[in-house]
Amino acid sequence: EGELETVEDEAMKTNGQKSARLETPRHRAPAFRWSWKLVTVTGIDVHIHGTFFLLIAFLAVSGLVAGQGATAILRSTLLILAIFTSVVLHEFGHALMARRFGVRTLDITLLPIGGIARLEKMPEKPSEQLQVALAGPAVNVVIAMLLFGLVRLFEAPAGIEILGNASGPFLTQLMWINLFLAAFNLLPGYPMDGGRVLRALLAMRMAPERATQIAARVGQGTAVIFGVVGLFHNPLLIVIAVFIWLGAQAEHSVSTMKVALAGLSVRDGMITDFQRVLPTDSLSRAVDLTLAGFQQDFPVMDGERLLGVLTHGDVLKGLAERGKSSAVQEAMRRDFDTTNPSEPLDGALTRMRQGERRLLMVVDHEKVVGLLTVGNIGELLALEAAGHQIGESAELSPAVGLRAGAETS
């Protein structure tokens, strides 16, 4: 299975909840824990998950139990490696097509059930999204065509029945497997390639958010079918069904949040009642402020001049390396992003996601007027949703609905 994932998916999966985790490192970590980098190709890191080695070991042990010789086990292992090489090339098809439209691919991760290309975002135009989604299966078709040429060259049998023969021609088996990968990925199991194709086609005729919601529901329906079939035939389909269901659910949440953020500005979601620290303050001052309230990240200011940002991760790292008596200026970061109160909230959230920032400093006419955090955006959306539910159930006046950032500041 091949799949596309965007950083937007990850940001929205947290649903805006506050977290005490460390600041995201400047060099983005792999998409999955227990993943190791294999190689970097055209600026894209390729990672392999630890469970992939378990798959190889499982196949080897299964071969020994079945009484297969070393040659047969080696052949099976080589076929698995060739299949996953095709999967990696499939993901590079997505990545390189996305690059044509100015979209960066953060990394590619190889899992036992397939590969995932993690894009910074999806292109805005549905026609470009369609091309990115189709690029992966197209690579598998091209591989199959090249293999067919080799099969004909060596005059090997090319029938599909070769798949059922463990000792059949290697190239023929790999050819049919690539065709199967292309066809399987074009099933409408959003966020698989086929689901993204469906979503792009729908987005050409309706609002993008509505297209995403329909594609996500179709994807979850596909996941149910996979799960039922897996119960009676192949347990691996159950695992794939779970991935598709969760992926579709995450994509639906992303779309819902985009709709909720429409029309809101940074002013609606920013924190206006915030603490600040001086560059000469000790880290113990930041610790005291954190324990005394909700704030975890602090602007570092000299009078009205913004010098830097001290995040929760910076505090923890400074405490571990220098102790609580060390100065804030030794632990703060001077590379930070700013926004203004009138910027659309969804645009600011996108910049936070792409820049891997916990917060943005809100500056108006060279004066710091607030902080914008993912957590506070989540609080705003929760209040908005609660306000709408109250208004609908009790038929209250529109004034009851919670709208402004006053409730979150």
Short mmCIF file of C-alpha atoms in Angstrom, two decimals:
data_model
loop_
_atom_site.label_atom_id
_atom_site.label_comp_id
_atom_site.label_asym_id
_atom_site.label_seq_id
_atom_site.Cartn_x
_atom_site.Cartn_y
_atom_site.Cartn_z
CA GLU A 1 0.00 0.00 0.00
CA GLY A 2 1.17 3.52 -0.78
CA GLU A 3 -0.18 6.54 1.02
CA LEU A 4 0.20 10.29 1.08
CA GLU A 5 0.20 12.20 4.32
CA THR A 6 0.55 15.91 4.90
CA VAL A 7 1.91 17.78 7.88
CA GLU A 8 -1.52 19.32 8.15
CA ASP A 9 -2.89 15.92 9.12
CA GLU A 10 -0.45 15.70 12.02
CA ALA A 11 -1.20 19.20 13.26
CA MET A 12 -4.94 18.62 13.28
CA LYS A 13 -4.76 15.18 14.92
CA THR A 14 -3.84 16.91 18.18
CA ASN A 15 -7.16 18.80 17.97
CA GLY A 16 -5.46 21.82 19.45
CA GLN A 17 -4.91 20.28 22.87
CA LYS A 18 -2.25 21.83 25.06
CA SER A 19 0.83 19.72 25.46
CA ALA A 20 3.85 19.76 27.72
CA ARG A 21 6.06 18.03 25.19
CA LEU A 22 9.31 19.49 23.98
CA GLU A 23 9.41 21.98 21.17
CA THR A 24 9.60 20.34 17.76
CA PRO A 25 13.27 20.18 16.76
CA ARG A 26 14.52 22.28 13.92
CA HIS A 27 15.24 19.10 11.96
CA ARG A 28 11.95 17.26 11.76
CA ALA A 29 11.93 13.81 13.30
CA PRO A 30 10.74 10.79 11.30
CA ALA A 31 6.99 10.33 10.95
CA PHE A 32 7.09 7.18 13.09
CA ARG A 33 9.06 6.16 16.13
CA TRP A 34 11.50 3.28 15.70
CA SER A 35 12.31 4.49 12.19
CA TRP A 36 15.84 4.87 10.85
CA LYS A 37 17.11 6.79 7.86
CA LEU A 38 18.33 4.60 5.02
CA VAL A 39 19.33 7.16 2.42
CA THR A 40 18.63 10.65 1.14
CA VAL A 41 17.63 10.92 -2.52
CA THR A 42 17.00 14.26 -4.25
CA GLY A 43 16.82 15.90 -0.84
CA ILE A 44 14.20 13.47 0.51
CA ASP A 45 15.03 11.23 3.47
CA VAL A 46 13.94 7.61 3.15
CA HIS A 47 13.24 5.93 6.52
CA ILE A 48 12.60 2.30 7.32
CA HIS A 49 10.47 1.24 10.27
CA GLY A 50 11.82 -1.34 12.69
CA THR A 51 8.84 -3.63 12.14
CA PHE A 52 9.98 -4.12 8.55
CA PHE A 53 12.87 -6.22 9.83
CA LEU A 54 10.38 -8.24 11.87
CA LEU A 55 8.53 -8.97 8.63
CA ILE A 56 11.71 -10.30 7.00
CA ALA A 57 12.45 -12.41 10.08
CA PHE A 58 8.88 -13.74 10.16
CA LEU A 59 9.05 -14.78 6.51
CA ALA A 60 12.40 -16.50 7.06
CA VAL A 61 11.14 -18.41 10.08
CA SER A 62 7.92 -19.35 8.25
CA GLY A 63 10.03 -20.71 5.40
CA LEU A 64 12.11 -22.82 7.76
CA VAL A 65 9.02 -24.18 9.49
CA ALA A 66 7.52 -25.07 6.10
CA GLY A 67 10.68 -26.99 5.26
CA GLN A 68 11.96 -24.61 2.59
CA GLY A 69 15.64 -24.63 1.80
CA ALA A 70 18.03 -21.70 2.11
CA THR A 71 17.74 -20.94 -1.61
CA ALA A 72 13.93 -20.68 -1.47
CA ILE A 73 14.06 -18.48 1.63
CA LEU A 74 16.67 -16.22 0.01
CA ARG A 75 14.52 -15.95 -3.11
CA SER A 76 11.45 -15.00 -1.07
CA THR A 77 13.44 -12.39 0.81
CA LEU A 78 14.77 -10.88 -2.42
CA LEU A 79 11.23 -10.74 -3.82
CA ILE A 80 10.04 -8.87 -0.71
CA LEU A 81 12.92 -6.41 -1.03
CA ALA A 82 12.14 -5.91 -4.73
CA ILE A 83 8.48 -5.28 -3.92
CA PHE A 84 9.34 -2.66 -1.34
CA THR A 85 11.80 -1.05 -3.72
CA SER A 86 8.84 -0.66 -6.06
CA VAL A 87 6.87 0.86 -3.16
CA VAL A 88 9.64 3.40 -2.52
CA LEU A 89 9.70 4.32 -6.21
CA HIS A 90 5.90 4.66 -6.03
CA GLU A 91 6.29 7.19 -3.21
CA PHE A 92 8.98 9.07 -5.11
CA GLY A 93 6.47 9.36 -7.94
CA HIS A 94 4.21 11.31 -5.57
CA ALA A 95 7.11 13.33 -4.17
CA LEU A 96 8.61 14.40 -7.48
CA MET A 97 5.23 15.28 -8.96
CA ALA A 98 4.44 17.36 -5.87
CA ARG A 99 7.80 19.10 -6.28
CA ARG A 100 6.70 20.24 -9.74
CA PHE A 101 3.96 22.23 -8.02
CA GLY A 102 6.25 23.70 -5.36
CA VAL A 103 5.35 21.24 -2.59
CA ARG A 104 8.17 19.85 -0.48
CA THR A 105 8.26 16.21 0.65
CA LEU A 106 9.60 15.90 4.18
CA ASP A 107 10.37 12.19 4.09
CA ILE A 108 9.29 8.74 2.96
CA THR A 109 8.79 5.93 5.47
CA LEU A 110 8.75 2.25 4.61
CA LEU A 111 6.36 0.13 6.71
CA PRO A 112 5.48 -3.58 6.50
CA ILE A 113 2.13 -2.66 4.94
CA GLY A 114 3.57 -0.19 2.43
CA GLY A 115 5.06 3.28 2.24
CA ILE A 116 4.03 6.79 3.23
CA ALA A 117 5.26 9.98 1.57
CA ARG A 118 4.88 12.86 4.00
CA LEU A 119 4.20 16.04 2.03
CA GLU A 120 4.40 19.51 3.50
CA LYS A 121 0.91 20.09 2.11
CA MET A 122 -1.20 19.15 -0.88
CA PRO A 123 -1.29 21.48 -3.91
CA GLU A 124 -4.19 23.92 -3.89
CA LYS A 125 -5.59 23.16 -7.35
CA PRO A 126 -7.65 19.96 -7.71
CA SER A 127 -6.01 19.26 -11.08
CA GLU A 128 -2.58 19.32 -9.43
CA GLN A 129 -3.82 17.12 -6.57
CA LEU A 130 -5.07 14.66 -9.16
CA GLN A 131 -1.67 14.48 -10.83
CA VAL A 132 0.13 13.97 -7.52
CA ALA A 133 -2.25 11.17 -6.53
CA LEU A 134 -1.95 9.40 -9.91
CA ALA A 135 1.84 9.69 -10.08
CA GLY A 136 2.45 6.85 -7.61
CA PRO A 137 0.34 4.16 -9.37
CA ALA A 138 1.72 5.40 -12.70
CA VAL A 139 5.23 4.52 -11.50
CA ASN A 140 4.10 0.95 -10.75
CA VAL A 141 2.57 0.67 -14.23
CA VAL A 142 5.83 1.88 -15.80
CA ILE A 143 7.81 -0.64 -13.73
CA ALA A 144 5.44 -3.41 -14.84
CA MET A 145 5.87 -2.40 -18.49
CA LEU A 146 9.66 -2.48 -18.19
CA LEU A 147 9.50 -5.87 -16.49
CA PHE A 148 7.20 -7.14 -19.24
CA GLY A 149 9.83 -6.15 -21.77
CA LEU A 150 12.44 -8.17 -19.86
CA VAL A 151 10.07 -11.14 -19.54
CA ARG A 152 9.53 -11.15 -23.29
CA LEU A 153 13.26 -10.72 -23.89
CA PHE A 154 14.06 -13.81 -21.83
CA GLU A 155 11.04 -15.64 -23.27
CA ALA A 156 9.71 -16.38 -19.80
CA PRO A 157 6.02 -17.18 -19.19
CA ALA A 158 4.02 -14.00 -18.49
CA GLY A 159 0.65 -15.39 -17.33
CA ILE A 160 -0.91 -14.28 -14.06
CA GLU A 161 -0.98 -17.91 -12.87
CA ILE A 162 2.76 -17.50 -12.17
CA LEU A 163 1.81 -15.61 -8.98
CA GLY A 164 0.59 -18.85 -7.44
CA ASN A 165 3.84 -20.66 -8.18
CA ALA A 166 6.49 -20.00 -5.52
CA SER A 167 9.23 -21.08 -7.91
CA GLY A 168 7.85 -19.19 -10.92
CA PRO A 169 9.89 -16.63 -12.87
CA PHE A 170 11.02 -13.83 -10.54
CA LEU A 171 10.52 -11.02 -13.06
CA THR A 172 7.01 -12.21 -14.00
CA GLN A 173 5.94 -12.29 -10.37
CA LEU A 174 7.33 -8.82 -9.74
CA MET A 175 5.58 -7.53 -12.88
CA TRP A 176 2.16 -8.74 -11.75
CA ILE A 177 2.72 -7.53 -8.21
CA ASN A 178 3.42 -4.02 -9.52
CA LEU A 179 0.19 -4.10 -11.52
CA PHE A 180 -1.61 -5.26 -8.38
CA LEU A 181 -0.06 -2.40 -6.37
CA ALA A 182 -1.24 0.14 -8.95
CA ALA A 183 -4.79 -1.27 -8.98
CA PHE A 184 -5.00 -1.66 -5.20
CA ASN A 185 -3.88 1.91 -4.55
CA LEU A 186 -6.52 3.23 -6.92
CA LEU A 187 -9.32 1.82 -4.76
CA PRO A 188 -11.25 4.72 -3.17
CA GLY A 189 -9.84 4.17 0.30
CA TYR A 190 -9.10 7.78 1.22
CA PRO A 191 -6.40 8.80 2.11
CA MET A 192 -4.96 6.19 -0.26
CA ASP A 193 -4.23 7.30 -3.81
CA GLY A 194 -7.63 6.28 -5.17
CA GLY A 195 -9.36 8.23 -2.43
CA ARG A 196 -7.30 11.30 -3.22
CA VAL A 197 -8.16 10.89 -6.89
CA LEU A 198 -11.84 10.81 -5.92
CA ARG A 199 -11.41 13.84 -3.69
CA ALA A 200 -9.66 15.82 -6.47
CA LEU A 201 -12.39 14.97 -8.98
CA LEU A 202 -15.10 15.99 -6.49
CA ALA A 203 -13.25 19.23 -5.69
CA MET A 204 -13.51 20.20 -9.34
CA ARG A 205 -17.29 20.35 -8.92
CA MET A 206 -17.86 21.38 -5.29
CA ALA A 207 -16.27 23.09 -2.30
CA PRO A 208 -12.95 21.46 -1.29
CA GLU A 209 -14.08 20.86 2.29
CA ARG A 210 -17.25 19.10 1.11
CA ALA A 211 -15.19 17.00 -1.32
CA THR A 212 -12.87 15.96 1.50
CA GLN A 213 -15.75 14.97 3.75
CA ILE A 214 -17.37 12.82 1.05
CA ALA A 215 -14.06 11.17 0.15
CA ALA A 216 -13.34 10.49 3.82
CA ARG A 217 -16.73 8.80 4.30
CA VAL A 218 -16.17 6.68 1.19
CA GLY A 219 -12.73 5.82 2.56
CA GLN A 220 -14.18 4.64 5.85
CA GLY A 221 -16.70 2.54 3.94
CA THR A 222 -13.83 1.00 1.98
CA ALA A 223 -12.03 0.30 5.27
CA VAL A 224 -15.07 -1.60 6.56
CA ILE A 225 -15.12 -3.75 3.41
CA PHE A 226 -11.40 -4.45 3.76
CA GLY A 227 -11.90 -5.43 7.39
CA VAL A 228 -14.73 -7.84 6.62
CA VAL A 229 -12.81 -9.46 3.75
CA GLY A 230 -9.72 -9.67 5.96
CA LEU A 231 -11.62 -11.61 8.61
CA PHE A 232 -12.23 -14.45 6.16
CA HIS A 233 -9.23 -14.28 3.83
CA ASN A 234 -6.18 -12.18 4.73
CA PRO A 235 -5.58 -10.68 8.20
CA LEU A 236 -3.24 -8.09 6.64
CA LEU A 237 -6.32 -6.43 5.15
CA ILE A 238 -7.57 -5.80 8.68
CA VAL A 239 -4.39 -3.86 9.51
CA ILE A 240 -4.72 -1.87 6.29
CA ALA A 241 -8.39 -1.24 7.09
CA VAL A 242 -7.45 0.27 10.46
CA PHE A 243 -4.89 2.59 8.81
CA ILE A 244 -7.42 3.69 6.19
CA TRP A 245 -10.15 4.29 8.79
CA LEU A 246 -7.91 6.39 11.03
CA GLY A 247 -6.46 8.27 8.06
CA ALA A 248 -9.91 9.07 6.69
CA GLN A 249 -11.04 10.18 10.14
CA ALA A 250 -8.03 12.50 10.45
CA GLU A 251 -8.65 13.99 7.01
CA HIS A 252 -12.30 14.57 7.90
CA SER A 253 -11.21 16.36 11.09
CA VAL A 254 -8.83 18.54 9.09
CA SER A 255 -11.62 19.53 6.73
CA THR A 256 -14.02 20.24 9.61
CA MET A 257 -11.45 22.44 11.31
CA LYS A 258 -10.81 24.39 8.12
CA VAL A 259 -14.51 25.14 7.88
CA ALA A 260 -14.57 26.19 11.54
CA LEU A 261 -11.61 28.55 11.05
CA ALA A 262 -13.12 30.24 8.01
CA GLY A 263 -13.74 33.92 8.69
CA LEU A 264 -11.68 33.99 11.91
CA SER A 265 -8.58 36.13 12.30
CA VAL A 266 -5.57 35.92 14.58
CA ARG A 267 -7.27 38.50 16.79
CA ASP A 268 -10.01 35.95 17.56
CA GLY A 269 -7.59 33.27 18.74
CA MET A 270 -4.63 35.08 20.27
CA ILE A 271 -3.76 35.27 23.97
CA THR A 272 -3.79 38.88 25.11
CA ASP A 273 -3.17 38.34 28.84
CA PHE A 274 0.35 36.93 28.84
CA GLN A 275 3.53 37.04 30.88
CA ARG A 276 6.91 38.05 29.52
CA VAL A 277 10.46 37.56 30.75
CA LEU A 278 13.62 39.64 30.58
CA PRO A 279 16.79 38.32 28.96
CA THR A 280 18.55 38.71 32.31
CA ASP A 281 15.91 36.79 34.26
CA SER A 282 16.87 33.34 35.50
CA LEU A 283 15.16 30.22 34.22
CA SER A 284 13.62 29.82 37.66
CA ARG A 285 11.49 32.88 36.84
CA ALA A 286 10.05 31.06 33.80
CA VAL A 287 9.48 27.96 35.93
CA ASP A 288 7.58 30.00 38.52
CA LEU A 289 5.41 31.61 35.84
CA THR A 290 4.66 28.23 34.26
CA LEU A 291 3.60 26.69 37.56
CA ALA A 292 1.55 29.75 38.51
CA GLY A 293 -0.59 29.77 35.37
CA PHE A 294 -1.33 28.19 32.02
CA GLN A 295 1.46 29.79 30.01
CA GLN A 296 4.35 27.61 28.83
CA ASP A 297 6.02 29.82 26.20
CA PHE A 298 7.22 33.35 26.85
CA PRO A 299 8.30 36.35 24.78
CA VAL A 300 11.71 37.63 25.83
CA MET A 301 11.53 41.42 25.88
CA ASP A 302 13.68 44.38 26.78
CA GLY A 303 11.11 47.08 27.41
CA GLU A 304 8.90 47.02 24.31
CA ARG A 305 11.57 45.40 22.15
CA LEU A 306 11.09 41.74 21.28
CA LEU A 307 14.41 39.89 21.53
CA GLY A 308 13.40 36.26 21.30
CA VAL A 309 11.15 33.45 22.45
CA LEU A 310 11.57 31.05 25.36
CA THR A 311 9.56 27.90 24.71
CA HIS A 312 8.72 25.15 27.16
CA GLY A 313 11.27 22.95 25.42
CA ASP A 314 13.93 25.64 25.78
CA VAL A 315 13.22 25.87 29.52
CA LEU A 316 13.55 22.11 30.01
CA LYS A 317 16.73 21.94 27.97
CA GLY A 318 18.23 24.95 29.80
CA LEU A 319 17.40 23.45 33.20
CA ALA A 320 19.02 20.15 32.23
CA GLU A 321 22.17 21.71 30.76
CA ARG A 322 22.76 24.87 32.83
CA GLY A 323 20.50 24.80 35.88
CA LYS A 324 17.70 27.08 37.05
CA SER A 325 20.01 29.97 37.90
CA SER A 326 21.17 30.40 34.28
CA ALA A 327 19.94 33.43 32.35
CA VAL A 328 17.00 33.33 29.96
CA GLN A 329 19.15 34.78 27.17
CA GLU A 330 21.32 31.64 27.27
CA ALA A 331 18.35 29.37 26.58
CA MET A 332 16.04 31.50 24.42
CA ARG A 333 15.77 31.20 20.67
CA ARG A 334 16.21 34.20 18.45
CA ASP A 335 14.62 32.67 15.36
CA PHE A 336 10.89 33.19 15.72
CA ASP A 337 7.94 34.03 13.51
CA THR A 338 5.42 36.82 13.91
CA THR A 339 1.92 37.53 12.74
CA ASN A 340 -0.50 40.44 12.94
CA PRO A 341 -4.00 40.52 14.45
CA SER A 342 -5.75 40.78 11.07
CA GLU A 343 -4.12 37.73 9.43
CA PRO A 344 -6.64 34.93 8.72
CA LEU A 345 -6.40 32.33 11.47
CA ASP A 346 -6.22 29.37 9.10
CA GLY A 347 -3.30 31.03 7.27
CA ALA A 348 -1.44 31.58 10.53
CA LEU A 349 -2.04 27.97 11.55
CA THR A 350 -0.69 26.80 8.20
CA ARG A 351 2.48 28.85 8.71
CA MET A 352 2.90 27.37 12.20
CA ARG A 353 2.51 23.90 10.77
CA GLN A 354 4.93 24.41 7.90
CA GLY A 355 7.49 26.23 10.06
CA GLU A 356 7.18 23.69 12.88
CA ARG A 357 6.42 26.41 15.42
CA ARG A 358 4.65 26.04 18.74
CA LEU A 359 3.62 29.69 18.71
CA LEU A 360 3.63 32.95 16.77
CA MET A 361 4.22 36.35 18.30
CA VAL A 362 1.40 38.75 17.42
CA VAL A 363 2.84 42.15 16.58
CA ASP A 364 0.83 45.26 15.73
CA HIS A 365 2.70 48.43 14.77
CA GLU A 366 5.96 47.05 16.20
CA LYS A 367 4.31 46.27 19.53
CA VAL A 368 3.73 42.76 20.90
CA VAL A 369 0.00 42.49 21.54
CA GLY A 370 -0.48 38.76 21.96
CA LEU A 371 0.61 35.15 21.53
CA LEU A 372 -0.90 32.62 19.15
CA THR A 373 -0.56 28.95 20.06
CA VAL A 374 -2.06 25.80 18.59
CA GLY A 375 -3.53 25.05 22.01
CA ASN A 376 -5.40 28.33 22.14
CA ILE A 377 -6.76 27.83 18.63
CA GLY A 378 -8.12 24.51 19.84
CA GLU A 379 -9.71 26.20 22.85
CA LEU A 380 -11.33 28.77 20.60
CA LEU A 381 -12.80 26.07 18.36
CA ALA A 382 -14.10 24.14 21.37
CA LEU A 383 -15.82 27.25 22.69
CA GLU A 384 -17.21 28.01 19.24
CA ALA A 385 -18.64 24.51 18.94
CA ALA A 386 -20.13 24.62 22.43
CA GLY A 387 -21.66 28.02 21.75
CA HIS A 388 -23.29 26.79 18.54
CA GLN A 389 -24.65 23.67 20.27
CA ILE A 390 -26.16 25.74 23.06
CA GLY A 391 -27.66 28.13 20.55
CA GLU A 392 -29.20 25.31 18.54
CA SER A 393 -30.59 23.31 21.48
CA ALA A 394 -32.00 26.22 23.45
CA GLU A 395 -32.85 28.40 20.44
CA LEU A 396 -31.03 31.31 21.99
CA SER A 397 -30.21 34.54 20.24
CA PRO A 398 -27.03 34.76 18.14
CA ALA A 399 -25.44 36.90 20.84
CA VAL A 400 -25.05 33.80 23.02
CA GLY A 401 -22.62 32.20 20.56
CA LEU A 402 -18.99 32.44 21.64
CA ARG A 403 -16.99 34.17 18.98
CA ALA A 404 -14.25 36.52 20.07
CA GLY A 405 -10.88 35.82 21.60
CA ALA A 406 -11.98 37.41 24.86
CA GLU A 407 -13.03 34.01 26.20
CA THR A 408 -9.60 32.56 25.49
CA SER A 409 -7.41 35.46 26.42
#
